[in-house]
GROMACS .gro file of C-alpha atoms in nm:
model
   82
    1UNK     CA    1  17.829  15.010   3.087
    2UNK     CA    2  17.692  15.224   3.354
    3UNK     CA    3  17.440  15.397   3.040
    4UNK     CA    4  17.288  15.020   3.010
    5UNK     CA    5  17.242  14.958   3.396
    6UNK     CA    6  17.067  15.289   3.437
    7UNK     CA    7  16.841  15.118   3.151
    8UNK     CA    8  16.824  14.849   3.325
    9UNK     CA    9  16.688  15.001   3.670
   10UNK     CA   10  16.464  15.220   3.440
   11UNK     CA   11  16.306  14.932   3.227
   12UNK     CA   12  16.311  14.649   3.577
   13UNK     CA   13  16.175  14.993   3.773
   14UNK     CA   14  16.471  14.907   4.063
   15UNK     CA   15  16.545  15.208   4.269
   16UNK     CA   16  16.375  15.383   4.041
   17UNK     CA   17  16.018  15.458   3.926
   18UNK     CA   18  15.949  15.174   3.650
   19UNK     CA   19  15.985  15.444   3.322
   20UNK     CA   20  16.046  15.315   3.013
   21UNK     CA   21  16.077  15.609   2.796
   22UNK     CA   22  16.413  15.661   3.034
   23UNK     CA   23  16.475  15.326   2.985
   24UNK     CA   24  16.508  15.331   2.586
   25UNK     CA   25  16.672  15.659   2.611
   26UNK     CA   26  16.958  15.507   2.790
   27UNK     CA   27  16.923  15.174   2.609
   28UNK     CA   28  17.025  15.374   2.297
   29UNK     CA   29  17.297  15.589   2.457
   30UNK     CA   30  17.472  15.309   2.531
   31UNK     CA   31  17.401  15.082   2.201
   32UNK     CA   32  17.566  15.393   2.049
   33UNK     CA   33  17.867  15.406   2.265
   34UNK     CA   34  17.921  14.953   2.086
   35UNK     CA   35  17.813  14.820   2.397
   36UNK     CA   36  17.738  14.496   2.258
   37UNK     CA   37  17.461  14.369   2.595
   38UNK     CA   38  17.264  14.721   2.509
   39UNK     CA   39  17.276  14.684   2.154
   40UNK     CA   40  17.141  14.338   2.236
   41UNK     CA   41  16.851  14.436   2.459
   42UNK     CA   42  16.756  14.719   2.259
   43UNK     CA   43  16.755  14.476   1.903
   44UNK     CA   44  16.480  14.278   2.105
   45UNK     CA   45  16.264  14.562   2.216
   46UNK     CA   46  16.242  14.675   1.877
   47UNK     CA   47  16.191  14.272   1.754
   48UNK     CA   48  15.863  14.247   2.008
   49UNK     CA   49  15.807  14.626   1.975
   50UNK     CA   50  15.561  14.601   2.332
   51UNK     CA   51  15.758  14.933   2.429
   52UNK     CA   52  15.861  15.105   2.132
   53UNK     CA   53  15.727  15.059   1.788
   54UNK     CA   54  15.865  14.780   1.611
   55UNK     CA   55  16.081  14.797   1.375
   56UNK     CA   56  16.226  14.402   1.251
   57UNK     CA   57  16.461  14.593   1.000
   58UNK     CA   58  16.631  14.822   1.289
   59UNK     CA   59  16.678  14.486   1.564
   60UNK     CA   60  16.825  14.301   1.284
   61UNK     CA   61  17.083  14.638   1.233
   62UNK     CA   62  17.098  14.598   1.645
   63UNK     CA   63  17.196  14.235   1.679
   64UNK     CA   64  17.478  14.255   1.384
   65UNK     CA   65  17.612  14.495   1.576
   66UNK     CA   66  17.586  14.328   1.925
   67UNK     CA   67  17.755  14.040   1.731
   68UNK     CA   68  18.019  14.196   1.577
   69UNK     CA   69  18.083  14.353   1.948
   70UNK     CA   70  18.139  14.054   2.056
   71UNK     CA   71  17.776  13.985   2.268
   72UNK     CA   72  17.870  13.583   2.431
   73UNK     CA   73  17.610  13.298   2.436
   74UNK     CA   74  17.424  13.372   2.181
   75UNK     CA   75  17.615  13.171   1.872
   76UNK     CA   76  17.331  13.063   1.704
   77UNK     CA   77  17.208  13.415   1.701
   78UNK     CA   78  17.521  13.547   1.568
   79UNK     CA   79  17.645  13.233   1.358
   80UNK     CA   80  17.506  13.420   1.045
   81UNK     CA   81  17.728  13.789   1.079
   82UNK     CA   82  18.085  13.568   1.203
   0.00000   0.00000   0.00000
């Protein structure tokens, strides 16, 4: 959790210089670790793919994964992997 709020002050630039190179780094340390709110945010940067190159095949991967880890309020997103 504390891998995805480090993310989070990299990518919002709180407390920290705005960096998002840091930002996906720790995005993906902590998607790897199943938590489900990084694999989450880090299945929609690769969906928009305005800070890393997108990749629709690799978010999909992302939110199964955020689903199956039990992300809440987002049934409709995860209605098709429960």
């Amino acid at each position: 959790m504390a891998q995805f709020y480090l993310a989070e002050m990299y990518f919002e630039g709180k407390g920290v210089s705005k960096n998002y190179s840091r930002a996906i780094e720790w995005y993906i340390k902590s998607a790897n670790q199943g938590y489900a709110d990084a694999q989450l945010e880090l299945g929609y940067l690769y969906y928009y793919g305005d800070v890393i190159k997108q990749d629709k095949d690799k978010a999909s991967e992302l939110f199964k994964k955020a689903c199956l880890n039990g992300i809440e309020d987002y049934d409709e997103l995860c209605a098709e992997w429960r």
